[in-house]
PDB file of C-alpha atoms in Angstrom:
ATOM      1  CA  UNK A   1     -13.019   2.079  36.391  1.00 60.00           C
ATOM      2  CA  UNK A   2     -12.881  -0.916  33.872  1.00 62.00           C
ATOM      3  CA  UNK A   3     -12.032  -4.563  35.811  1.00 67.00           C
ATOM      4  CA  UNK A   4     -12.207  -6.229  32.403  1.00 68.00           C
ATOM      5  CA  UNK A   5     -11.254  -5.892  28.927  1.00 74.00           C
ATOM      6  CA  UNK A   6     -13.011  -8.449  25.899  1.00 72.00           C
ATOM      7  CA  UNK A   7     -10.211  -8.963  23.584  1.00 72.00           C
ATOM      8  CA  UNK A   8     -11.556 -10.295  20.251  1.00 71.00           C
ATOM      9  CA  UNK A   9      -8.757 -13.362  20.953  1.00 72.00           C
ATOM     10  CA  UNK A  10     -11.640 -14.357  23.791  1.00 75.00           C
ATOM     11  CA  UNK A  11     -14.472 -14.194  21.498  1.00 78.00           C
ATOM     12  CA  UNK A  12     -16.660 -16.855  19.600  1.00 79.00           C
ATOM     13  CA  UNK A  13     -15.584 -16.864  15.671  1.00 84.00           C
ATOM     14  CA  UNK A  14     -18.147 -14.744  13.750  1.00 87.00           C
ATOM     15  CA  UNK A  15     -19.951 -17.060  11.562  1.00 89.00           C
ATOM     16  CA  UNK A  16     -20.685 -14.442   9.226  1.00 91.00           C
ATOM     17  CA  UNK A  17     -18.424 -11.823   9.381  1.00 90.00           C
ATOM     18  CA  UNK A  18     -20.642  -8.851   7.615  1.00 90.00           C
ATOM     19  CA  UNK A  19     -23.711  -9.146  10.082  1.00 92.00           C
ATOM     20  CA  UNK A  20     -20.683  -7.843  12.701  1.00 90.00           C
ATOM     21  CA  UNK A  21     -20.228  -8.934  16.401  1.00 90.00           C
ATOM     22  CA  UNK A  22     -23.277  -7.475  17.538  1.00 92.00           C
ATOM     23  CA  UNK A  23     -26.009  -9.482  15.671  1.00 94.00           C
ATOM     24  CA  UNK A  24     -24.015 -12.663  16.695  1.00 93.00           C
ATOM     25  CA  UNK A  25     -24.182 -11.900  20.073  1.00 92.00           C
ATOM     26  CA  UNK A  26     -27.901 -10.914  19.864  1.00 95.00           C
ATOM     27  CA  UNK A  27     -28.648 -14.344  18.328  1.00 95.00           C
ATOM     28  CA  UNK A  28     -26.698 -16.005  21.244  1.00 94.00           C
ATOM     29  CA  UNK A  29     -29.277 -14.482  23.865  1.00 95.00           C
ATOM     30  CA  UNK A  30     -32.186 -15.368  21.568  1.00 95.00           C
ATOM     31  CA  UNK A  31     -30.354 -19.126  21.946  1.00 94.00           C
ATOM     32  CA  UNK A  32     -30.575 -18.597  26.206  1.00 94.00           C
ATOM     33  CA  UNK A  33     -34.044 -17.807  26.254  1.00 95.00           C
ATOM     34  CA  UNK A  34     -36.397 -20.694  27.456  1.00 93.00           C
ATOM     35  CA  UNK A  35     -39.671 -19.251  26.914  1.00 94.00           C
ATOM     36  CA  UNK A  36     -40.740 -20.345  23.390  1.00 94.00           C
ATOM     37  CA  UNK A  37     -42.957 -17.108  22.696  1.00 95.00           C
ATOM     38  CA  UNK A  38     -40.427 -14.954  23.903  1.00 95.00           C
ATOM     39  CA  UNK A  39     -37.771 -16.429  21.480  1.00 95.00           C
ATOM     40  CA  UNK A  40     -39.970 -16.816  18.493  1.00 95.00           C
ATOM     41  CA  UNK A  41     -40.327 -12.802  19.043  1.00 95.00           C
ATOM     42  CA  UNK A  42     -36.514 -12.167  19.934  1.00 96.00           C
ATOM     43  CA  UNK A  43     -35.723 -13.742  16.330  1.00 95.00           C
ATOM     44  CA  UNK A  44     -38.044 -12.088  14.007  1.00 95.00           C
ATOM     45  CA  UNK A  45     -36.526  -8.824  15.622  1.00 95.00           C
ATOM     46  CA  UNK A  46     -33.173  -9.824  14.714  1.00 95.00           C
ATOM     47  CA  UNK A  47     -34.047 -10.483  11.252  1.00 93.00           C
ATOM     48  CA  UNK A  48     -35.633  -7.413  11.112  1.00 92.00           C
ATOM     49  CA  UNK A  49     -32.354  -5.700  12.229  1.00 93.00           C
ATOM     50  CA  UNK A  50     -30.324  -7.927   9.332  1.00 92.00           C
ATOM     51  CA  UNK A  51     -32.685  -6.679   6.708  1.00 90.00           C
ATOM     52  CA  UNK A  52     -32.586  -3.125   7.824  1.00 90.00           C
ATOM     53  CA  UNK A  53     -28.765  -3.829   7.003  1.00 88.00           C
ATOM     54  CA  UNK A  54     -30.272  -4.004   3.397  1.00 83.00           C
ATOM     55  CA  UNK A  55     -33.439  -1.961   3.241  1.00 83.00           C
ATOM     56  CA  UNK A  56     -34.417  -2.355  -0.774  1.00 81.00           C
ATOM     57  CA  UNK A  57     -34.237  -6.087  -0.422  1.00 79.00           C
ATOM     58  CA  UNK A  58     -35.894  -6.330   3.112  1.00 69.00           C
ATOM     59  CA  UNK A  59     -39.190  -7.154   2.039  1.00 71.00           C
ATOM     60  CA  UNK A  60     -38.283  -9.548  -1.041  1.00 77.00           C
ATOM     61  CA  UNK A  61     -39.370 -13.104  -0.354  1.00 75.00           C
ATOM     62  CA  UNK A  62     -36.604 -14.620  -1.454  1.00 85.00           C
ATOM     63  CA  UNK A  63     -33.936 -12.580   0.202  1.00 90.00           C
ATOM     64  CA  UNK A  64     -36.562 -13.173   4.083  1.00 89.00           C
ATOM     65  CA  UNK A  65     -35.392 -16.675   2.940  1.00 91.00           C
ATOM     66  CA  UNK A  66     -31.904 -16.250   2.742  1.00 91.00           C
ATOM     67  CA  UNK A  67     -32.342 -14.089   6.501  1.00 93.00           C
ATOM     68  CA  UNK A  68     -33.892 -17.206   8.180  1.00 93.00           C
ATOM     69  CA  UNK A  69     -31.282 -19.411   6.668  1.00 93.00           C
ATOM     70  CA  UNK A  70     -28.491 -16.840   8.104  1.00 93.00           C
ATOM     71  CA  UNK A  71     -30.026 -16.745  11.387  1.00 95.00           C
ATOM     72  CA  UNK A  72     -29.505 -20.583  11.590  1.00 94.00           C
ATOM     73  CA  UNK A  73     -26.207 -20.639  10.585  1.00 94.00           C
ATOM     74  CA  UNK A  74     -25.105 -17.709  12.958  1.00 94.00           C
ATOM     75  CA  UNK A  75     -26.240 -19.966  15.258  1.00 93.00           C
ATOM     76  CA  UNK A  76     -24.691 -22.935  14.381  1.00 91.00           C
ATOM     77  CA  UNK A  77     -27.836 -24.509  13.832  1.00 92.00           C
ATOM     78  CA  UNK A  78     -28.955 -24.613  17.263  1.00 92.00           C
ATOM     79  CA  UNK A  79     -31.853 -21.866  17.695  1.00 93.00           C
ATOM     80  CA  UNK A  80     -35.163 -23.174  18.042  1.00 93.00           C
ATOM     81  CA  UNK A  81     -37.719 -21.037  16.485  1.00 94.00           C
ATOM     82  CA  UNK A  82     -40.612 -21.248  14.188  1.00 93.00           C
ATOM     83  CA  UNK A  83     -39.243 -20.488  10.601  1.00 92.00           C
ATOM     84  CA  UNK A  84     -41.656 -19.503   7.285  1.00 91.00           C
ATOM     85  CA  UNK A  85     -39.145 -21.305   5.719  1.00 91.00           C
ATOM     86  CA  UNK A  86     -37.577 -24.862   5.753  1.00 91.00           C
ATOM     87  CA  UNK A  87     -34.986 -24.919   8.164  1.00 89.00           C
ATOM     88  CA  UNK A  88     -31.532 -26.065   6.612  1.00 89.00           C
ATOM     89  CA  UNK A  89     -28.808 -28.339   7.953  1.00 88.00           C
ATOM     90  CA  UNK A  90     -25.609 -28.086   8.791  1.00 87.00           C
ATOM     91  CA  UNK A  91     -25.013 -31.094   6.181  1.00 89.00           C
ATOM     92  CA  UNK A  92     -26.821 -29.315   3.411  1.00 85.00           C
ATOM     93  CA  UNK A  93     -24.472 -26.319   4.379  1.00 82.00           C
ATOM     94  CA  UNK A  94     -21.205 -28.234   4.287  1.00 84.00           C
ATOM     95  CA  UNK A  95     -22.308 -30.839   1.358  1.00 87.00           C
ATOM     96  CA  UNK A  96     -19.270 -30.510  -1.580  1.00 87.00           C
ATOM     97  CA  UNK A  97     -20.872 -29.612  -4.656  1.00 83.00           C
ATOM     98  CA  UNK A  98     -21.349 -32.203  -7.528  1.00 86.00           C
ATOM     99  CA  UNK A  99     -18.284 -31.446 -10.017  1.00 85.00           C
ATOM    100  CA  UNK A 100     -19.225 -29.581 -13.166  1.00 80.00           C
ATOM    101  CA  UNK A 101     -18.930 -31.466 -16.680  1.00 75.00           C
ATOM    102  CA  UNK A 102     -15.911 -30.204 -18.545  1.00 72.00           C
ATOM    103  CA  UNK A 103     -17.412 -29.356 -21.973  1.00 64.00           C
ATOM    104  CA  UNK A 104     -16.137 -32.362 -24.272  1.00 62.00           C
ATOM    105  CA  UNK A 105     -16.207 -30.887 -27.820  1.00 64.00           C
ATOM    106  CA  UNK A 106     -13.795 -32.120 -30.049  1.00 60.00           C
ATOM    107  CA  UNK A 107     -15.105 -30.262 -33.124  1.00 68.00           C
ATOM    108  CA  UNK A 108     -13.528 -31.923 -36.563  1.00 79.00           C
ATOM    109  CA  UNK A 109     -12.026 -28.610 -38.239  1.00 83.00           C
ATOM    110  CA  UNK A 110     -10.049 -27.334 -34.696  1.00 83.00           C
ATOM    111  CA  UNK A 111      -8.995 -23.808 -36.376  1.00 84.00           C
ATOM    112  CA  UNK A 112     -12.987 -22.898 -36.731  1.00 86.00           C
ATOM    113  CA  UNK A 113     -13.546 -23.111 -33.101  1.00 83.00           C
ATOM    114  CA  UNK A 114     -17.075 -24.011 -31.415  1.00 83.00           C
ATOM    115  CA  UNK A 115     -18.930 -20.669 -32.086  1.00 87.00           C
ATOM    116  CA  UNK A 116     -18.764 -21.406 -35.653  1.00 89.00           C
ATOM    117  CA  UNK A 117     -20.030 -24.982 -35.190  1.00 87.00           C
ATOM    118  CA  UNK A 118     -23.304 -23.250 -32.999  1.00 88.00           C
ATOM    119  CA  UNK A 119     -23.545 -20.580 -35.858  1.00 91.00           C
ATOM    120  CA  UNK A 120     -24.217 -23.194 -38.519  1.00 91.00           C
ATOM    121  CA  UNK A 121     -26.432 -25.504 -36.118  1.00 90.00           C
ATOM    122  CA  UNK A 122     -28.705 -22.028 -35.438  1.00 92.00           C
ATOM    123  CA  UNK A 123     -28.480 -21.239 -39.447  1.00 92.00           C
ATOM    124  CA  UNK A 124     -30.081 -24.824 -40.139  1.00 93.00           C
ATOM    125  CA  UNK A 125     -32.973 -24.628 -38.119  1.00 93.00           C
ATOM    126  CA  UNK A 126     -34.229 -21.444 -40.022  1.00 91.00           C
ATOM    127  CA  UNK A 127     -36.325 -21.673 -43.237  1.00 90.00           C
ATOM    128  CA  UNK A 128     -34.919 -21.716 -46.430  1.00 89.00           C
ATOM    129  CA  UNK A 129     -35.058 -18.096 -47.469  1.00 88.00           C
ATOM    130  CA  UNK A 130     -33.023 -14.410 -48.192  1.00 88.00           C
ATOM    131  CA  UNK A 131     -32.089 -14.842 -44.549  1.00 89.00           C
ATOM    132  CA  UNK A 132     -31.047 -17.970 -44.474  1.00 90.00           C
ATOM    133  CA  UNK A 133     -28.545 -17.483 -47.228  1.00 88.00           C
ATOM    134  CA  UNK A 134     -27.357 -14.432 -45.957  1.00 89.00           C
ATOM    135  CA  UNK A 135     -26.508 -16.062 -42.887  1.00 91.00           C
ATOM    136  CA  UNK A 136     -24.709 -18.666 -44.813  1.00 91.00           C
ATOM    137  CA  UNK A 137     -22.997 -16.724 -46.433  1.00 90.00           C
ATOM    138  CA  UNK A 138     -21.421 -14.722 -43.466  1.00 92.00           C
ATOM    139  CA  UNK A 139     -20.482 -17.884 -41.798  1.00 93.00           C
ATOM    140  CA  UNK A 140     -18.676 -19.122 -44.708  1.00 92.00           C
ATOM    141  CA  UNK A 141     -16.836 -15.901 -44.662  1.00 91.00           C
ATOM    142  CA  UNK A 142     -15.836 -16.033 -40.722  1.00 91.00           C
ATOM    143  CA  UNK A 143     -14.695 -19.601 -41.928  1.00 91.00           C
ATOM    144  CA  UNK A 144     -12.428 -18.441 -43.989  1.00 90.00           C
ATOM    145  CA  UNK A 145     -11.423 -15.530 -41.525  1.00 89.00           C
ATOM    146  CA  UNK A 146     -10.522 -18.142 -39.481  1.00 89.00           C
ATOM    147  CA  UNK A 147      -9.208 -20.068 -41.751  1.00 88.00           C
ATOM    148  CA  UNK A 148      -6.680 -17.865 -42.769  1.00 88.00           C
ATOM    149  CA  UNK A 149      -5.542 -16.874 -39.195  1.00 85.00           C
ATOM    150  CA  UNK A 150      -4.651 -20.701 -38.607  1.00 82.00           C
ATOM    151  CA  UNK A 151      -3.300 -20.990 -42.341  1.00 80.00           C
ATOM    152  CA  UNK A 152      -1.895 -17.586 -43.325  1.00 72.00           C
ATOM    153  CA  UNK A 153      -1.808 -19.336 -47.247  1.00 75.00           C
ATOM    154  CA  UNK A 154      -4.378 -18.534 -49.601  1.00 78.00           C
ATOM    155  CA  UNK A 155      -7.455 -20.766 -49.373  1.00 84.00           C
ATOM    156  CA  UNK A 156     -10.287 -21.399 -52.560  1.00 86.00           C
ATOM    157  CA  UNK A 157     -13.675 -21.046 -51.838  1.00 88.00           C
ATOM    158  CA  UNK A 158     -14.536 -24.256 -52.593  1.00 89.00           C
ATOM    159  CA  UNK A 159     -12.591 -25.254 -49.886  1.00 90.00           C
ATOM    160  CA  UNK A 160     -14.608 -23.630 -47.357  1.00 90.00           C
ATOM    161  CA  UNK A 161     -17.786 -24.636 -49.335  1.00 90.00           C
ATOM    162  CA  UNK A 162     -16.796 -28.007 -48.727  1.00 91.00           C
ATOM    163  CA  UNK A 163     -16.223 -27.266 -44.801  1.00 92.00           C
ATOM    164  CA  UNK A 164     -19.456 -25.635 -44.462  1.00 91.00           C
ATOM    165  CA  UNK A 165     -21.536 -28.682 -46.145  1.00 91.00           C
ATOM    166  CA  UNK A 166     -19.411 -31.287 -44.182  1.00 91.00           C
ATOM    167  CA  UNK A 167     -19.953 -29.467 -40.896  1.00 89.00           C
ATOM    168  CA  UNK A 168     -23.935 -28.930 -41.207  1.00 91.00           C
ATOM    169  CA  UNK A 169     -24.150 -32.650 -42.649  1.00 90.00           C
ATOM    170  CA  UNK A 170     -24.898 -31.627 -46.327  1.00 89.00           C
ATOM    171  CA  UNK A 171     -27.742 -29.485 -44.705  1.00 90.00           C
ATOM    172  CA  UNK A 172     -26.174 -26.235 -45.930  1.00 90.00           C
ATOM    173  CA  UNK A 173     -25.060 -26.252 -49.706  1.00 87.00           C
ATOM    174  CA  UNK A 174     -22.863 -22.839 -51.130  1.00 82.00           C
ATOM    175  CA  UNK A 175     -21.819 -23.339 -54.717  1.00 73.00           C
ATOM    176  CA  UNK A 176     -18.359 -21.852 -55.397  1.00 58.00           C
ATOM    177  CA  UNK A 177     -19.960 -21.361 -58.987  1.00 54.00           C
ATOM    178  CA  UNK A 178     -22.722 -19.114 -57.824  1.00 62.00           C
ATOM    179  CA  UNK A 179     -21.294 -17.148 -54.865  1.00 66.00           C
ATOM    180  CA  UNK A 180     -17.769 -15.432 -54.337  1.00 78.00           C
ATOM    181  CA  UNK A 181     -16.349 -15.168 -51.049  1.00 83.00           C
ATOM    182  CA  UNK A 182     -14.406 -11.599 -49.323  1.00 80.00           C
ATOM    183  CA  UNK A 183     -10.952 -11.684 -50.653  1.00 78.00           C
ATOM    184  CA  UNK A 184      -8.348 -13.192 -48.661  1.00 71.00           C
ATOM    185  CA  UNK A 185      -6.081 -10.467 -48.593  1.00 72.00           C
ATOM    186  CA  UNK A 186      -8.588  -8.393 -47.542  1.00 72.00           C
ATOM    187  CA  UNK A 187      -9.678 -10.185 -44.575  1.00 68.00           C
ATOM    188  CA  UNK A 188      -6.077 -10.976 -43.324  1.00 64.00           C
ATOM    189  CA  UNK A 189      -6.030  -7.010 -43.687  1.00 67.00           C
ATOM    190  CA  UNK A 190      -9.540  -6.540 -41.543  1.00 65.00           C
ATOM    191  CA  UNK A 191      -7.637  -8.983 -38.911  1.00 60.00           C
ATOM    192  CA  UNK A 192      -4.576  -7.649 -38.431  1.00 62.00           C
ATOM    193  CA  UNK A 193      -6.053  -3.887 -37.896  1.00 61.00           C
ATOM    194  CA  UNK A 194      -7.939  -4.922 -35.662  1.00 58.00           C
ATOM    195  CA  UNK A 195      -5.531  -7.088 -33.847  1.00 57.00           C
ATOM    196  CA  UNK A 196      -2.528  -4.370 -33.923  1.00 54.00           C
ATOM    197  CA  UNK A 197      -2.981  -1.283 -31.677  1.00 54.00           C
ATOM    198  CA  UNK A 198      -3.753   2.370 -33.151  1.00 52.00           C
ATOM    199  CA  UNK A 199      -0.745   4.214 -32.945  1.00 52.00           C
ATOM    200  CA  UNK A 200      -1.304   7.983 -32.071  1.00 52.00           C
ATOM    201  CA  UNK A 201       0.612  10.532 -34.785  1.00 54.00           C
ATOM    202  CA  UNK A 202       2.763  12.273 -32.722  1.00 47.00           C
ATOM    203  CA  UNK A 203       4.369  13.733 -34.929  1.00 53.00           C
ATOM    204  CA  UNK A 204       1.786  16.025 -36.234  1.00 54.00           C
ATOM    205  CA  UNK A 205       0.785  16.632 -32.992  1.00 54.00           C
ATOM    206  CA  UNK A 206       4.677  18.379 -32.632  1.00 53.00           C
ATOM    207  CA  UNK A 207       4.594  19.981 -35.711  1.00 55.00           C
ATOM    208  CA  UNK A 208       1.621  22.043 -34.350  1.00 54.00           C
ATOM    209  CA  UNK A 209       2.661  22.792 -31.162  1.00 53.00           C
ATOM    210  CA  UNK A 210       5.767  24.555 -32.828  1.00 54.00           C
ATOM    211  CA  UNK A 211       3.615  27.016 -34.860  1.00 53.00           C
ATOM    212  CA  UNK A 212       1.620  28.159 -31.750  1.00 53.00           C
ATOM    213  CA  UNK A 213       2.582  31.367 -30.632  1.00 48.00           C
ATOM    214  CA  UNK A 214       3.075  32.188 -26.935  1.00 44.00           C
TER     215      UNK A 214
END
């Protein structure tokens, strides 16, 4: 005959829910016992148990760190045991992180975006060469890709010449006499098919499921 019933209502709060109730209350015996051999043993069985819960990362140093520091926190910082590994604190736990640095770009020609500005800081650190401009040349012709999506007007080449040398500090130099950019009707073209969505022909997909014979 049960006399009594442990509603979960009645229970301690589980301080990490995917260990389950059963590892909690496993480390709250460990916390009872007074002998300090005895307890030292109790806890490296438990974290044996928690990395049995994850058997390829059981042995991994790093994750046998994360175990001890789970043990601790299950609980609540108050098990005395020998640890391999620094012991945390509950104020290390509980500490608000430092904020993170909003990125403060403010990049002169908006419409190119920052990729392009990282594009032509990469392109200047390479040696003067075929590859170097080649790559030149490609970014002047994503500038004026981009160009044209902010402007939908034609722009000149020099134009974007002049962009490209004002952006990498006169360090990269295209002459609108000696090189010829993609046309612009033909990159507002490129854009806009790949910015529109396929459309599937139904139609002739119709047409041939009236000629089949049943």
């Amino acid at each position: 005959m049960i006399t009594y019933l442990e509603y979960n209502s009645e229970r301690n709060e589980l301080k990490i829910p995917e260990y389950g109730r059963h590892i909690q209350k496993m480390v709250e015996y460990a916390k009872t016992i007074e002998d300090d051999e005895k307890r030292n043993r109790t806890a490296k069985g438990i974290i044996d148990v928690m990395g049995n819960m994850n058997p390829h990362l059981r042995d991994v140093p790093d994750f046998q760190h994360k175990l001890w520091d789970q043990l601790f926190i299950i609980s609540n910082f108050e098990l005395d045991v020998e640890s391999p590994f620094p012991k945390p604190s509950r104020e290390e736990l509980y500490a608000r992180p430092e904020p993170l640095a909003y990125p403060q770009n403010f990049p002169k020609y908006r419409f190119y975006g920052n990729n392009i500005k990282r594009m032509i800081d990469e392109a200047i650190k390479i040696e003067d060469g075929e590859m170097k401009d080649g790559l030149m040349f490609n970014i002047a012709n994503h500038m004026k890709k981009c160009y044209l999506n902010w402007n939908k007007d034609s722009v000149s080449d020099k134009i974007i010449f002049d962009h490209l040398r004002d952006l990498s500090d006169g360090k990269l130099d295209l002459k609108a006499d000696d090189e010829e950019l993609s046309d612009a009707n033909a990159l507002v073209k490129q854009a806009n098919k790949r910015s529109k969505p396929q459309k599937k022909n139904f139609k002739n997909n119709n047409n041939r499921n009236r000629k089949r014979k049943y």
